[in-house]
PDB file of C-alpha atoms in Angstrom:
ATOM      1  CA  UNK A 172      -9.333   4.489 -19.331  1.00 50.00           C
ATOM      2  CA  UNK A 173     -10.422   6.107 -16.120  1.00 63.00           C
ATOM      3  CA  UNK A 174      -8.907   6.273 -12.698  1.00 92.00           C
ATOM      4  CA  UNK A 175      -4.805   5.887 -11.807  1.00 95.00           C
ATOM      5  CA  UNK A 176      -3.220   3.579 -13.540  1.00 95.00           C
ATOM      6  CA  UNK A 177       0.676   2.352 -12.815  1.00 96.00           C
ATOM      7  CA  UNK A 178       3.779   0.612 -15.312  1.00 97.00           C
ATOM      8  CA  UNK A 179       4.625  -1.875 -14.726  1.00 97.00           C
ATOM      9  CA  UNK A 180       3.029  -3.621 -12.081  1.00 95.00           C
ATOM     10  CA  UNK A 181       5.790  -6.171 -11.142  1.00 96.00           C
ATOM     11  CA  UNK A 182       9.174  -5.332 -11.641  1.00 96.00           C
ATOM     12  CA  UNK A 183      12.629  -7.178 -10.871  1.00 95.00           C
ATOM     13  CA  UNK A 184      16.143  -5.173 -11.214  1.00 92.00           C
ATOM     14  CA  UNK A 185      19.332  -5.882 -10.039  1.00 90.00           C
ATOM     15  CA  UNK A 186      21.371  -3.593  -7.667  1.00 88.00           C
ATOM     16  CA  UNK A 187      22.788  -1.233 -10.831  1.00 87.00           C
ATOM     17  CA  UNK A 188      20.193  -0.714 -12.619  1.00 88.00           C
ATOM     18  CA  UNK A 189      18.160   1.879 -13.269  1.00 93.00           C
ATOM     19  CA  UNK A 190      14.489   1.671 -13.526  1.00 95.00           C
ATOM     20  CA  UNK A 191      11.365   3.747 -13.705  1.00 97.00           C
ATOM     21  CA  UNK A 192       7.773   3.370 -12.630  1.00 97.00           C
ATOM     22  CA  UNK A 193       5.185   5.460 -14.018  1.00 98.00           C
ATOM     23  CA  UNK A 194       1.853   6.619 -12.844  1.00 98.00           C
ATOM     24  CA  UNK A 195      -0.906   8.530 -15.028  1.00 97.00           C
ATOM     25  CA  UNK A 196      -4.083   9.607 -13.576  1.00 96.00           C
ATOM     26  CA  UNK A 197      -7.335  10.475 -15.687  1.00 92.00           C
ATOM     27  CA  UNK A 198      -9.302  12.137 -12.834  1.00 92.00           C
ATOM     28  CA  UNK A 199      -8.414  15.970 -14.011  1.00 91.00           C
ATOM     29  CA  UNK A 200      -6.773  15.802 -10.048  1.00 90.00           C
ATOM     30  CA  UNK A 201      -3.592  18.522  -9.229  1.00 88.00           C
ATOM     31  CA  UNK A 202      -2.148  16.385  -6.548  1.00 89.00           C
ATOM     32  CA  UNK A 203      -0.184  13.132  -6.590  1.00 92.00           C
ATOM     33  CA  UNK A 204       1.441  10.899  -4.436  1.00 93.00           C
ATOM     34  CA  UNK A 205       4.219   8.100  -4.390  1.00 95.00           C
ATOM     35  CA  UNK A 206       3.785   5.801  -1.082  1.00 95.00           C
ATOM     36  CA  UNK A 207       5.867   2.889  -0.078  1.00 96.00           C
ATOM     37  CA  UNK A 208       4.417  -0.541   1.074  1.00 95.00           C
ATOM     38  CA  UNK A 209       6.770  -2.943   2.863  1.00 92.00           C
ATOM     39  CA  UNK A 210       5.640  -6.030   4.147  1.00 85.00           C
ATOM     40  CA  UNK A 211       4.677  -6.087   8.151  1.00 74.00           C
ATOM     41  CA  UNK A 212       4.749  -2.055   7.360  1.00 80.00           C
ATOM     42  CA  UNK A 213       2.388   0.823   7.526  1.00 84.00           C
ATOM     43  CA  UNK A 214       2.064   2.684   4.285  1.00 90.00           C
ATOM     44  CA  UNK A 215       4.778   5.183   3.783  1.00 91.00           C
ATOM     45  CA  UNK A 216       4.438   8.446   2.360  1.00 91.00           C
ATOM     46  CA  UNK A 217       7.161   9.044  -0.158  1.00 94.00           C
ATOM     47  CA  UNK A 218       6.505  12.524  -2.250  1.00 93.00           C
ATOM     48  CA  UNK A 219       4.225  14.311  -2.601  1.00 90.00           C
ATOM     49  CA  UNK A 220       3.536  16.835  -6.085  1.00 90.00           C
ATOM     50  CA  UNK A 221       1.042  20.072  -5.907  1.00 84.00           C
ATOM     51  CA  UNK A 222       0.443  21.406  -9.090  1.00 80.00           C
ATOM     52  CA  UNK A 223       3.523  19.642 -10.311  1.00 83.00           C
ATOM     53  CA  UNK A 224       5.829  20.759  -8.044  1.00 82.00           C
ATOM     54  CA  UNK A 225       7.277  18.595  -4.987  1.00 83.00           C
ATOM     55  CA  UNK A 226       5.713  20.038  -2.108  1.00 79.00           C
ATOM     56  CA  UNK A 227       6.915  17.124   0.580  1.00 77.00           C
ATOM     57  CA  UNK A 228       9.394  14.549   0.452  1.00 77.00           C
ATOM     58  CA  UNK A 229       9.303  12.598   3.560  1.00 78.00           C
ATOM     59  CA  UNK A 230      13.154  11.775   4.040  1.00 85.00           C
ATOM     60  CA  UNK A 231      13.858   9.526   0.771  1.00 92.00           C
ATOM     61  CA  UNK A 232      16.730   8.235  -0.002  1.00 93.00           C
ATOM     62  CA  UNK A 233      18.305  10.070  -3.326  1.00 93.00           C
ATOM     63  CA  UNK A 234      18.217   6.661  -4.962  1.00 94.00           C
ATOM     64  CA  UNK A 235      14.555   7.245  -5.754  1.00 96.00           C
ATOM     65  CA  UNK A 236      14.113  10.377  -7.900  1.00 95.00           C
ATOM     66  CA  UNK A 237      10.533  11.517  -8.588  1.00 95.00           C
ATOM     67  CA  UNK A 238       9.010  13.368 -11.422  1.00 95.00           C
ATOM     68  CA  UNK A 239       6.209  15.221 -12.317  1.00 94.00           C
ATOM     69  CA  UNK A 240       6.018  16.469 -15.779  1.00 93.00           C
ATOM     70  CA  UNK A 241       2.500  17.494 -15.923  1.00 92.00           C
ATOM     71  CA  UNK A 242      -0.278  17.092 -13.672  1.00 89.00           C
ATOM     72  CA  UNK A 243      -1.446  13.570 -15.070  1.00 94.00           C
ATOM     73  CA  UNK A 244       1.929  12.016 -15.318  1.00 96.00           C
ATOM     74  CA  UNK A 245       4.370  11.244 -11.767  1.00 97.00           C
ATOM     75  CA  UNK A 246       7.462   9.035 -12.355  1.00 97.00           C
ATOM     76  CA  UNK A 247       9.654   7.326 -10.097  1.00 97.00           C
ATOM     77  CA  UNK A 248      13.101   7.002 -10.938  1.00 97.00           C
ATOM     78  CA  UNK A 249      15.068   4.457  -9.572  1.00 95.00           C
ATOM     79  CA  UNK A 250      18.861   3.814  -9.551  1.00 93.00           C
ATOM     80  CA  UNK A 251      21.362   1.405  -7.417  1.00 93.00           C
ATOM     81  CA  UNK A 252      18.271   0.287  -5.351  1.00 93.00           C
ATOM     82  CA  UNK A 253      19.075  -1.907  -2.003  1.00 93.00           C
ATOM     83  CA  UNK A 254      17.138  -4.981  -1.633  1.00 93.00           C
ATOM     84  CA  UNK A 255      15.319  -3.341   1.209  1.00 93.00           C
ATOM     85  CA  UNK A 256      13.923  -1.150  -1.243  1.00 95.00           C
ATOM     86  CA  UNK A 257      11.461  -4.010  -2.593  1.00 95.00           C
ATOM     87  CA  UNK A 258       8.029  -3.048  -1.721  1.00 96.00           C
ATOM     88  CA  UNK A 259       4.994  -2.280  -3.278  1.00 96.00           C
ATOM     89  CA  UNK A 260       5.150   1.022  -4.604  1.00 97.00           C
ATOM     90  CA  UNK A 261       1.323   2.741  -4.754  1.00 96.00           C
ATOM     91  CA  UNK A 262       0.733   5.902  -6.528  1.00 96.00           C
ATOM     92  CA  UNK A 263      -1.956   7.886  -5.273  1.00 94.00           C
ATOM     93  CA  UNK A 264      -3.745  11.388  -6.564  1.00 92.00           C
ATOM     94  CA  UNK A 265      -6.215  13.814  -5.104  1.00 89.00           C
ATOM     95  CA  UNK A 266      -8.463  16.728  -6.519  1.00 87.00           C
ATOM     96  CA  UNK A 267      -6.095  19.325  -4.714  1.00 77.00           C
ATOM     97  CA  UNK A 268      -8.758  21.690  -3.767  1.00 64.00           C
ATOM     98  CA  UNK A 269     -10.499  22.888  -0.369  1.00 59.00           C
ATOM     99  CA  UNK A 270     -13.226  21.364   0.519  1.00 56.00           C
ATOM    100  CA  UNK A 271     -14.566  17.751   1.217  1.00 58.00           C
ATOM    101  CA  UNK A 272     -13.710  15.976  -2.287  1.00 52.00           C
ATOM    102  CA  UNK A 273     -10.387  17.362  -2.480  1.00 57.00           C
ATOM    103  CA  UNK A 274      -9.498  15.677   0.869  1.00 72.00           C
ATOM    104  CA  UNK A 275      -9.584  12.013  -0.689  1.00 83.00           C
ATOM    105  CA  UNK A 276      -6.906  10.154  -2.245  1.00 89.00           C
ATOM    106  CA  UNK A 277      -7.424   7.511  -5.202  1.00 91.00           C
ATOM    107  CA  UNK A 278      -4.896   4.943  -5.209  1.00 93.00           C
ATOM    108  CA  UNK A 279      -3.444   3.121  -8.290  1.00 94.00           C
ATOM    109  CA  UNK A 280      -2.734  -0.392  -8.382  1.00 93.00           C
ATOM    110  CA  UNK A 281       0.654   0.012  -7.248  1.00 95.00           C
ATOM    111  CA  UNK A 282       3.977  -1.285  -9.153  1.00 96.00           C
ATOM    112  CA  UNK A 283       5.815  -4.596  -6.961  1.00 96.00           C
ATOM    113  CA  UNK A 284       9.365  -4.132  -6.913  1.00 96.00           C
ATOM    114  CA  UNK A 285      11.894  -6.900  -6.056  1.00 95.00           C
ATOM    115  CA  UNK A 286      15.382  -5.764  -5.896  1.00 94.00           C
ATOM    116  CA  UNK A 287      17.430  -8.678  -6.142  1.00 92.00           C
TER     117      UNK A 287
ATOM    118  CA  UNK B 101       3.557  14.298  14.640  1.00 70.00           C
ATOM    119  CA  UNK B 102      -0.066  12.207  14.013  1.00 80.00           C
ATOM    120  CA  UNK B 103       0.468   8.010  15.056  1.00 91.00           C
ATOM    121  CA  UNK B 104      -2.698   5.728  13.440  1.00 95.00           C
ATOM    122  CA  UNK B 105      -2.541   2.294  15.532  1.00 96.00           C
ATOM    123  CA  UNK B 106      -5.152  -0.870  15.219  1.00 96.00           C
ATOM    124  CA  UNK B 107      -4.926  -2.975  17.591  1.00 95.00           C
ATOM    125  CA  UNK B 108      -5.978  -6.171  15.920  1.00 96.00           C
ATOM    126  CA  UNK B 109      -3.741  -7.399  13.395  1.00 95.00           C
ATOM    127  CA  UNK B 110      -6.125 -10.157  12.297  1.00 97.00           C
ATOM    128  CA  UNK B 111     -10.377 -10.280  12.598  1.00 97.00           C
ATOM    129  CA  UNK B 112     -12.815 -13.359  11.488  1.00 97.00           C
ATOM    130  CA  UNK B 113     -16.461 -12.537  10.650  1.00 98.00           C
ATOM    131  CA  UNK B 114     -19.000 -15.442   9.749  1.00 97.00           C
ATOM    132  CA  UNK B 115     -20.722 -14.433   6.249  1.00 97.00           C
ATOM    133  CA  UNK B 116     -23.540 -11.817   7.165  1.00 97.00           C
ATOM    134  CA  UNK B 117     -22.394 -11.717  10.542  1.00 97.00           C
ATOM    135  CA  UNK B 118     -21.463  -7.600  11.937  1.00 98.00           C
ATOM    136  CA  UNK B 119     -17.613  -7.139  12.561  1.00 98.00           C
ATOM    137  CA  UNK B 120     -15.906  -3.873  14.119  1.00 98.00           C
ATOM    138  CA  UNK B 121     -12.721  -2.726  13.626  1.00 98.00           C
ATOM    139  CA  UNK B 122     -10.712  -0.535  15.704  1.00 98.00           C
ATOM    140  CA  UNK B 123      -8.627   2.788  15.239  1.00 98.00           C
ATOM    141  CA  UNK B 124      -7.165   5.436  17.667  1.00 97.00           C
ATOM    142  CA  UNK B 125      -4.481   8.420  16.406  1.00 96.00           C
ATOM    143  CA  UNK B 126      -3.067  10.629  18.187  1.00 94.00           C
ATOM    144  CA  UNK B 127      -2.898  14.213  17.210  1.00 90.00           C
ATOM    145  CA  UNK B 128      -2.877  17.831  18.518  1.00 88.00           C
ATOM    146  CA  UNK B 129      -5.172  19.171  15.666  1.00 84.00           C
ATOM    147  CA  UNK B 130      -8.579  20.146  15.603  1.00 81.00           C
ATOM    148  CA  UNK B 131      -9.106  20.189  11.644  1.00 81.00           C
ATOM    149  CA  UNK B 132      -8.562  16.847   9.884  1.00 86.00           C
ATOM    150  CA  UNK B 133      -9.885  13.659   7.906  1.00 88.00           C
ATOM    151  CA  UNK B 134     -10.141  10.353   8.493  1.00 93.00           C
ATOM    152  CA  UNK B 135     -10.533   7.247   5.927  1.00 94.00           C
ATOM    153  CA  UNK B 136     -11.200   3.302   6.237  1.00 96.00           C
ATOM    154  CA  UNK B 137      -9.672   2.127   2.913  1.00 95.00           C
ATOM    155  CA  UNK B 138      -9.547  -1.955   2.031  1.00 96.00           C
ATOM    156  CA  UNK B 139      -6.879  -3.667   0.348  1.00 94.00           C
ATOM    157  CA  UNK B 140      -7.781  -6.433  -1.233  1.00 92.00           C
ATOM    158  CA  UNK B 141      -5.200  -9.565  -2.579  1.00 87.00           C
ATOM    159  CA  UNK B 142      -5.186  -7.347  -5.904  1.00 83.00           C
ATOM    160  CA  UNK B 143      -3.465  -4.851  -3.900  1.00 84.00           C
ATOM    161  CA  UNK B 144      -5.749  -1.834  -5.117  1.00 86.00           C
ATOM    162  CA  UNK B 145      -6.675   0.642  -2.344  1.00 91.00           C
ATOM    163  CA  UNK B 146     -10.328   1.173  -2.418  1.00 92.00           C
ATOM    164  CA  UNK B 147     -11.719   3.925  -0.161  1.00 92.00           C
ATOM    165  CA  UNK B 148     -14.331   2.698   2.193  1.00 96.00           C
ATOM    166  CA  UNK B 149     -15.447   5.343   4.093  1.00 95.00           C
ATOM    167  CA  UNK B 150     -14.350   8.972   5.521  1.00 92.00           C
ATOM    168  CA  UNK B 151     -15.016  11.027   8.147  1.00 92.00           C
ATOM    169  CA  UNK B 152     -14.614  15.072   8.150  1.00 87.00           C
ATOM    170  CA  UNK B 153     -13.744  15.637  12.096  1.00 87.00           C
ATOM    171  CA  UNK B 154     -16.194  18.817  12.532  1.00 84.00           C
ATOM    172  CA  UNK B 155     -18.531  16.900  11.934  1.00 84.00           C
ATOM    173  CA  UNK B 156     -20.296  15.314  14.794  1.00 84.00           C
ATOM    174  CA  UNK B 157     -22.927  12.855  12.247  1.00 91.00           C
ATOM    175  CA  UNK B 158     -21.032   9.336  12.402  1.00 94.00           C
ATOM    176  CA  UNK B 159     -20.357   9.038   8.152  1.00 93.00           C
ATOM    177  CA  UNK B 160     -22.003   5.284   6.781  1.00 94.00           C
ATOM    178  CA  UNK B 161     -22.149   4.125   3.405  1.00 93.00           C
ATOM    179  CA  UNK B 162     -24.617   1.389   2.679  1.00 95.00           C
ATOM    180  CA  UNK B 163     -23.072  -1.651   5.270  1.00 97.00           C
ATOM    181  CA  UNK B 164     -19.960   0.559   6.279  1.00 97.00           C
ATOM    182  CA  UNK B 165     -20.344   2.666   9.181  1.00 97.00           C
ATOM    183  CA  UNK B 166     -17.724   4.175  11.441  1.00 97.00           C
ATOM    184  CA  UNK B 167     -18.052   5.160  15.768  1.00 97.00           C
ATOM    185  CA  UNK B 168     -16.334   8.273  15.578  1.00 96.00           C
ATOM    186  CA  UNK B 169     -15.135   9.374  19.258  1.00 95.00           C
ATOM    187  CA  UNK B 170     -13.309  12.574  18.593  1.00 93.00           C
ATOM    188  CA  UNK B 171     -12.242  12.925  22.693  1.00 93.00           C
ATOM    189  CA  UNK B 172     -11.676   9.638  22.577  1.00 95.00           C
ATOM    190  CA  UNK B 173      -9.631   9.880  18.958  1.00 95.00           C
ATOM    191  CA  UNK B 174     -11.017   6.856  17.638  1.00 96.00           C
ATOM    192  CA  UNK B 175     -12.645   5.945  14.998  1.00 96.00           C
ATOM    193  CA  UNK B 176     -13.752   2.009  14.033  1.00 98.00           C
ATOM    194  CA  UNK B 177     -15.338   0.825  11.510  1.00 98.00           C
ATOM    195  CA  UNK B 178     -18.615  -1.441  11.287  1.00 98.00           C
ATOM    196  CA  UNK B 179     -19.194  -3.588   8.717  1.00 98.00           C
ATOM    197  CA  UNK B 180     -22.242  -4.902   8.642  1.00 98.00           C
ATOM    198  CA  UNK B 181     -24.170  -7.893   6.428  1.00 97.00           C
ATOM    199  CA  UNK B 182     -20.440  -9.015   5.931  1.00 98.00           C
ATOM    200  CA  UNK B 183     -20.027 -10.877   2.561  1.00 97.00           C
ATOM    201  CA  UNK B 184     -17.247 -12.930   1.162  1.00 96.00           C
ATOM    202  CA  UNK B 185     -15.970  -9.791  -1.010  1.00 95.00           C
ATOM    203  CA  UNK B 186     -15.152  -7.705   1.976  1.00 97.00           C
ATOM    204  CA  UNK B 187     -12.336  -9.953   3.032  1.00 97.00           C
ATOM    205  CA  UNK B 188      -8.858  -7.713   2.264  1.00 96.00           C
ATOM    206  CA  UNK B 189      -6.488  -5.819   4.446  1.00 96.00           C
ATOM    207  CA  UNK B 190      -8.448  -2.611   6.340  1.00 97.00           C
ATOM    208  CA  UNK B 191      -5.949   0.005   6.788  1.00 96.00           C
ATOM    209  CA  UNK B 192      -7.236   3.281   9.005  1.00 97.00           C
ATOM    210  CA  UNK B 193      -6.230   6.627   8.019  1.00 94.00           C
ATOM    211  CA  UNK B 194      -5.664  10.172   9.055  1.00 92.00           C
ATOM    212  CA  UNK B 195      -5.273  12.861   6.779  1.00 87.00           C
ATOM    213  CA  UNK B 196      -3.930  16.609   7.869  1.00 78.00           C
ATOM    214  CA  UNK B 197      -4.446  19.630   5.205  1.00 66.00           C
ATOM    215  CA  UNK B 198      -1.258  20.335   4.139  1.00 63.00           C
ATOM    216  CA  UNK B 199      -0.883  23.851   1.688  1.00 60.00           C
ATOM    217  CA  UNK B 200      -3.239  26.755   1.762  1.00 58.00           C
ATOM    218  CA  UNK B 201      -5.417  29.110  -0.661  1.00 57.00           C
ATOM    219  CA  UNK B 202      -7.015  27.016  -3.607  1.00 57.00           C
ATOM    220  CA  UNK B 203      -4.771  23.919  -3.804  1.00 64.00           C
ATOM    221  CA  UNK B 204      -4.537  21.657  -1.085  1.00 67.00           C
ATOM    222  CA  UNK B 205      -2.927  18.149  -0.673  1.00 72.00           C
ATOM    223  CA  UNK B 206      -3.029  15.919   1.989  1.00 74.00           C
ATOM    224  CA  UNK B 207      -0.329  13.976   3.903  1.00 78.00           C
ATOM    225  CA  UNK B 208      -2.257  10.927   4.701  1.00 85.00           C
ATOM    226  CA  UNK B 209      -0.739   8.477   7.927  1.00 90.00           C
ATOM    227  CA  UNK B 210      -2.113   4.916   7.945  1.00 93.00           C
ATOM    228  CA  UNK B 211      -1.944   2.501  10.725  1.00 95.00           C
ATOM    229  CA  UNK B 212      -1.061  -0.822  10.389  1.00 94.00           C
ATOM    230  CA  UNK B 213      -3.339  -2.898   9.038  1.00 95.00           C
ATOM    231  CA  UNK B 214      -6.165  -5.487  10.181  1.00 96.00           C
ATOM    232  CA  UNK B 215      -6.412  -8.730   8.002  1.00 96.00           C
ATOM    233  CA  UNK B 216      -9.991  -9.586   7.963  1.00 97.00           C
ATOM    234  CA  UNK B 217     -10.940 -13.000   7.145  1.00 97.00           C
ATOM    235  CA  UNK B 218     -15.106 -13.799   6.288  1.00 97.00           C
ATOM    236  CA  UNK B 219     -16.015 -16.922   6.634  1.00 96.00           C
ATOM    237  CA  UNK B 220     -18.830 -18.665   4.518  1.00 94.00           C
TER     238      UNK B 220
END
């Protein structure tokens, strides 16, 4: 399978549980993303992970809880979610090198989260 | 900190028939990217079409071509020949180089979205 790839891509919780959403990438890239997408909302940049380690994170509430393993696998952990947190959450990786290919970011499908 | 605004929330094309689609940011940079991606109903991102902004050459791919007006900081997009599949969500995009030596990553800041509807 090529590309980013994301599990599951529709989830429901409830307020107390705890989830998590995985991403995997196949591209051989160093950099990956989590973004949030809210309805009537720009896309939000969530974390970001350089050579697996968190290099920006953009104001997130602690209730999301990323993690980066290795440099093909990013998780997002989620506990006692809000039900403002329901979005679509996209995962996104990049080459991670100078130049002009390492400036573009591949998007997976993204993972739709209801909170109810 | 960089802004990314379109101004049309919604655009209808007639089936072959040339749409544009506008962008302006706002930032005090002189090195950075910027991207047209679509967003289909399936929800997957696809890149359209990117722009390095030293360079002055206007980037196209096959019907995709952007008006890049660094002064100006805009940047629209042209689609050209428009078919039935290019109907999705275009979101603009503006990418700054975030970390230095031989890893870099890029914060990317999208605007809000234009809805564009082709009709057959």
């Amino acid at each position: 399978e090529t590309g980013v790839t994301q599990t599951p891509r529709h989830l429901v919780m409830g307020m107390t549980n705890k989830k998590s959403l995985k991403c995997e990438q196949h591209l051989g890239h160093n950099a990956m993303y989590w973004y949030k997408q809210s309805a009537k909302k720009p896309l939000e940049l969530m974390f970001v992970y350089s050579l697996e380690e968190r290099v920006e994170n953009n104001s997130v509430p602690s209730r999301f809880s990323p993690e980066c393993p290795n440099s093909s696998h990013l998780f997002l952990h989620l506990h006692t979610l809000q039900p403002e947190d329901s979005a679509l959450y996209l995962c996104a990786s990049s080459p991670g090198t100078s130049g002009g290919l390492g400036e573009t970011q591949y998007f997976g499908p993204g993972t739709r989260l209801l909170v109810l | 900190a960089q802004t990314v605004t379109q101004s049309q929330p919604e655009m209808s094309v007639q089936e072959a028939e040339t749409v544009t689609l506008s962008c302006t940011y706002d930032t005090s940079e002189s090195d950075y990217y910027l991207f047209w991606y679509k967003q289909p109903p399936s929800r997957q991102m696809i890149l359209v079409i990117r722009q390095e902004a030293y360079k002055q050459q206007n980037a196209t791919e096959n019907r995709f071509s952007v008006n890049f007006q660094k002064a100006a900081k805009s940047f629209s997009l042209k689609i050209s020949d428009s078919q039935l599949g290019d109907a999705a969500m275009y979101f603009c995009a503006y990418r700054s180089r975030l970390g230095t030596g031989g890893t870099s990553y890029g914060k990317l800041t999208f605007g809000q979205g234009t809805i564009l509807t082709v009709h057959p």
